[in-house]
Structure formats: structure tokens, C-alpha cells
């Protein structure tokens, strides 16, 4: 398992995949701290750039040789916890315990999109595109591509 603390590191991941082709590389502990919220972000809406960041990381990790992708926290409370490290985080789903409300943040919708189209047993297919777009090309277990 590896974490995303120091940037996307896709080239380094490709090198690990090249050196250890049989290793099961699985990114874990992806998250955004709440202090990174853009102006205007709220508990109800979250920050759209966090969802875009998840998509960038998921696609990049899959294209570089990872076998999946794990979030650190799918559900946190309104204070970004519970948290042992003292750094309140954002999550795909936030629960306001004072009002019994649940809020789905942009990360939720990005994770849902990947989960809907990349099924268990899918295999990675290389996709060549121009420099301004990023793609992942999974082939489903029964032969179709997404």
C-alpha cells in the first residue's frame, strides 16, 4: 500500500511497477484536510476540486499500475472526525450529528462513477490521448470496455 502525501507520484509508481511486475500496488489513505476548502465551501456542499483531485489520482494510479484505490475516510462527522491526528478532514460523506443530516460531497460522486463502470475483475487497458485529458481504460471481465 502507498499513500498520496507527496503529490501524485505516477512516474515513481510506474517505476515500481516496472521493477516489481507481480507486486499488488494499492493506494490507500487518500483524503483532503478541511483547511484546504475553497472560499464558499460548506459542510452541505463540500469542495468540487476535491472530487476532481480524487479523479486525477484514481485515473493516474490505475494508469501507472495500481490494482485499485482506497479512500481513507468515506464518512466523517461535521468536525471532520473522529480523528486521532488533530487534522480535521473532509470525506465523501459527512454527517452532521447535531441535526442527524447526511451530506454527499463531490468525492462521493466521483468514487460512485468509477465504482459503477470499473467492475471487479476488470483489467487495465492502455489509452493514448493528447496532453490535456486524462483517461483510464478498463476492460470488464466479460470483454467490453468502458
Short mmCIF file of C-alpha atoms in Angstrom, two decimals:
data_model
loop_
_atom_site.label_atom_id
_atom_site.label_comp_id
_atom_site.label_asym_id
_atom_site.label_seq_id
_atom_site.Cartn_x
_atom_site.Cartn_y
_atom_site.Cartn_z
CA UNK A 1 0.00 0.00 0.00
CA UNK A 2 1.12 3.56 -0.59
CA UNK A 3 -0.23 6.99 0.31
CA UNK A 4 -0.62 10.21 -1.64
CA UNK A 5 1.03 12.61 0.81
CA UNK A 6 3.73 13.94 -1.51
CA UNK A 7 1.87 14.56 -4.76
CA UNK A 8 0.65 12.17 -7.38
CA UNK A 9 3.98 10.36 -7.96
CA UNK A 10 2.72 8.48 -11.01
CA UNK A 11 6.17 8.20 -12.59
CA UNK A 12 7.58 6.68 -9.40
CA UNK A 13 4.66 4.25 -9.31
CA UNK A 14 5.36 3.26 -12.93
CA UNK A 15 8.97 2.56 -11.97
CA UNK A 16 7.90 0.36 -9.04
CA UNK A 17 5.53 -1.49 -11.41
CA UNK A 18 8.39 -1.94 -13.90
CA UNK A 19 10.76 -3.31 -11.24
CA UNK A 20 8.17 -5.47 -9.48
CA UNK A 21 5.62 -6.50 -12.10
CA UNK A 22 3.94 -9.05 -9.81
CA UNK A 23 3.51 -6.68 -6.85
CA UNK A 24 -0.04 -5.76 -5.88
CA UNK A 25 0.18 -1.96 -5.68
CA UNK A 26 -2.76 -0.46 -3.79
CA UNK A 27 -3.04 3.24 -2.96
CA UNK A 28 -4.65 3.98 0.38
CA UNK A 29 -5.29 6.81 2.79
CA UNK A 30 -6.30 9.46 0.27
CA UNK A 31 -8.01 12.45 1.88
CA UNK A 32 -8.20 16.23 1.93
CA UNK A 33 -7.89 18.24 5.13
CA UNK A 34 -10.70 20.68 5.79
CA UNK A 35 -8.34 23.68 5.87
CA UNK A 36 -7.96 23.25 2.10
CA UNK A 37 -11.63 24.05 1.43
CA UNK A 38 -12.01 26.85 -1.11
CA UNK A 39 -13.84 30.00 -0.09
CA UNK A 40 -17.56 29.31 -0.04
CA UNK A 41 -17.27 25.56 0.57
CA UNK A 42 -19.73 24.35 3.20
CA UNK A 43 -20.48 21.19 5.14
CA UNK A 44 -23.57 20.79 2.95
CA UNK A 45 -21.77 21.13 -0.40
CA UNK A 46 -18.09 20.34 0.12
CA UNK A 47 -15.46 21.43 -2.38
CA UNK A 48 -15.77 20.34 -6.02
CA UNK A 49 -11.99 20.47 -6.52
CA UNK A 50 -11.66 17.60 -4.02
CA UNK A 51 -13.73 15.36 -6.30
CA UNK A 52 -11.60 16.40 -9.26
CA UNK A 53 -8.49 15.61 -7.22
CA UNK A 54 -9.81 12.13 -6.46
CA UNK A 55 -10.50 11.53 -10.17
CA UNK A 56 -6.99 12.70 -11.08
CA UNK A 57 -5.46 10.38 -8.50
CA UNK A 58 -7.63 7.35 -9.28
CA UNK A 59 -7.00 7.58 -13.03
CA UNK A 60 -3.30 8.30 -12.60
CA UNK A 61 -2.79 5.46 -10.13
CA UNK A 62 -4.66 2.96 -12.33
CA UNK A 63 -2.74 4.07 -15.42
CA UNK A 64 0.55 3.75 -13.52
CA UNK A 65 -0.10 0.18 -12.38
CA UNK A 66 -2.16 0.12 -9.20
CA UNK A 67 -4.75 -2.63 -8.76
CA UNK A 68 -7.40 -0.50 -7.06
CA UNK A 69 -7.85 2.61 -4.96
CA UNK A 70 -8.89 3.20 -1.33
CA UNK A 71 -10.17 6.33 0.37
CA UNK A 72 -9.06 7.00 3.94
CA UNK A 73 -12.43 8.11 5.28
CA UNK A 74 -15.70 7.59 3.44
CA UNK A 75 -17.76 9.04 6.31
CA UNK A 76 -16.83 11.67 8.89
CA UNK A 77 -18.76 13.89 11.28
CA UNK A 78 -19.34 17.64 10.94
CA UNK A 79 -15.99 18.34 12.62
CA UNK A 80 -14.01 16.16 10.22
CA UNK A 81 -13.56 13.35 12.71
CA UNK A 82 -13.21 11.29 14.65
CA UNK A 83 -9.54 11.89 14.06
CA UNK A 84 -6.51 10.83 16.10
CA UNK A 85 -4.11 13.19 14.30
CA UNK A 86 -5.81 16.51 15.07
CA UNK A 87 -6.25 17.42 11.40
CA UNK A 88 -9.98 17.63 10.62
CA UNK A 89 -10.59 16.05 7.23
CA UNK A 90 -13.23 16.15 4.53
CA UNK A 91 -14.90 12.96 3.34
CA UNK A 92 -17.12 11.66 0.57
CA UNK A 93 -19.99 11.60 3.07
CA UNK A 94 -20.30 13.98 6.01
CA UNK A 95 -22.71 13.51 8.90
CA UNK A 96 -23.92 16.45 10.97
CA UNK A 97 -24.60 14.69 14.26
CA UNK A 98 -26.34 17.74 15.74
CA UNK A 99 -29.07 17.66 13.07
CA UNK A 100 -28.91 13.98 12.01
CA UNK A 101 -28.18 15.16 8.46
CA UNK A 102 -26.05 13.42 5.83
CA UNK A 103 -24.24 15.35 3.08
CA UNK A 104 -22.73 13.81 -0.03
CA UNK A 105 -19.63 15.67 -1.12
CA UNK A 106 -18.17 15.71 -4.66
CA UNK A 107 -15.75 12.89 -3.84
CA UNK A 108 -18.77 10.61 -3.32
CA UNK A 109 -19.99 11.17 -6.87
CA UNK A 110 -16.54 10.66 -8.39
CA UNK A 111 -16.00 7.42 -6.42
CA UNK A 112 -19.51 6.28 -7.42
CA UNK A 113 -18.76 6.92 -11.09
CA UNK A 114 -15.60 4.80 -11.03
CA UNK A 115 -17.34 2.10 -8.99
CA UNK A 116 -20.19 1.89 -11.47
CA UNK A 117 -18.02 1.45 -14.54
CA UNK A 118 -14.93 -0.38 -13.25
CA UNK A 119 -16.29 -3.72 -12.12
CA UNK A 120 -14.47 -6.35 -10.03
CA UNK A 121 -12.25 -8.40 -12.31
CA UNK A 122 -11.71 -5.57 -14.80
CA UNK A 123 -8.26 -5.30 -16.38
CA UNK A 124 -6.41 -2.11 -17.29
CA UNK A 125 -6.06 -1.22 -20.97
CA UNK A 126 -3.59 1.46 -22.07
CA UNK A 127 -5.26 4.52 -23.58
CA UNK A 128 -3.29 7.05 -25.62
CA UNK A 129 -4.63 10.62 -25.69
CA UNK A 130 -3.42 14.18 -26.01
CA UNK A 131 -1.72 16.11 -23.19
CA UNK A 132 -4.83 17.94 -21.93
CA UNK A 133 -7.01 14.98 -20.94
CA UNK A 134 -6.54 12.03 -18.64
CA UNK A 135 -8.25 8.69 -19.22
CA UNK A 136 -8.33 5.18 -17.78
CA UNK A 137 -9.38 2.29 -19.98
CA UNK A 138 -10.65 -0.70 -18.00
CA UNK A 139 -11.82 -3.83 -19.81
CA UNK A 140 -14.64 -5.53 -17.95
CA UNK A 141 -14.46 -9.24 -17.08
CA UNK A 142 -16.93 -10.16 -19.83
CA UNK A 143 -14.95 -8.37 -22.55
CA UNK A 144 -16.45 -4.92 -23.01
CA UNK A 145 -14.61 -1.66 -22.38
CA UNK A 146 -15.83 1.46 -20.61
#
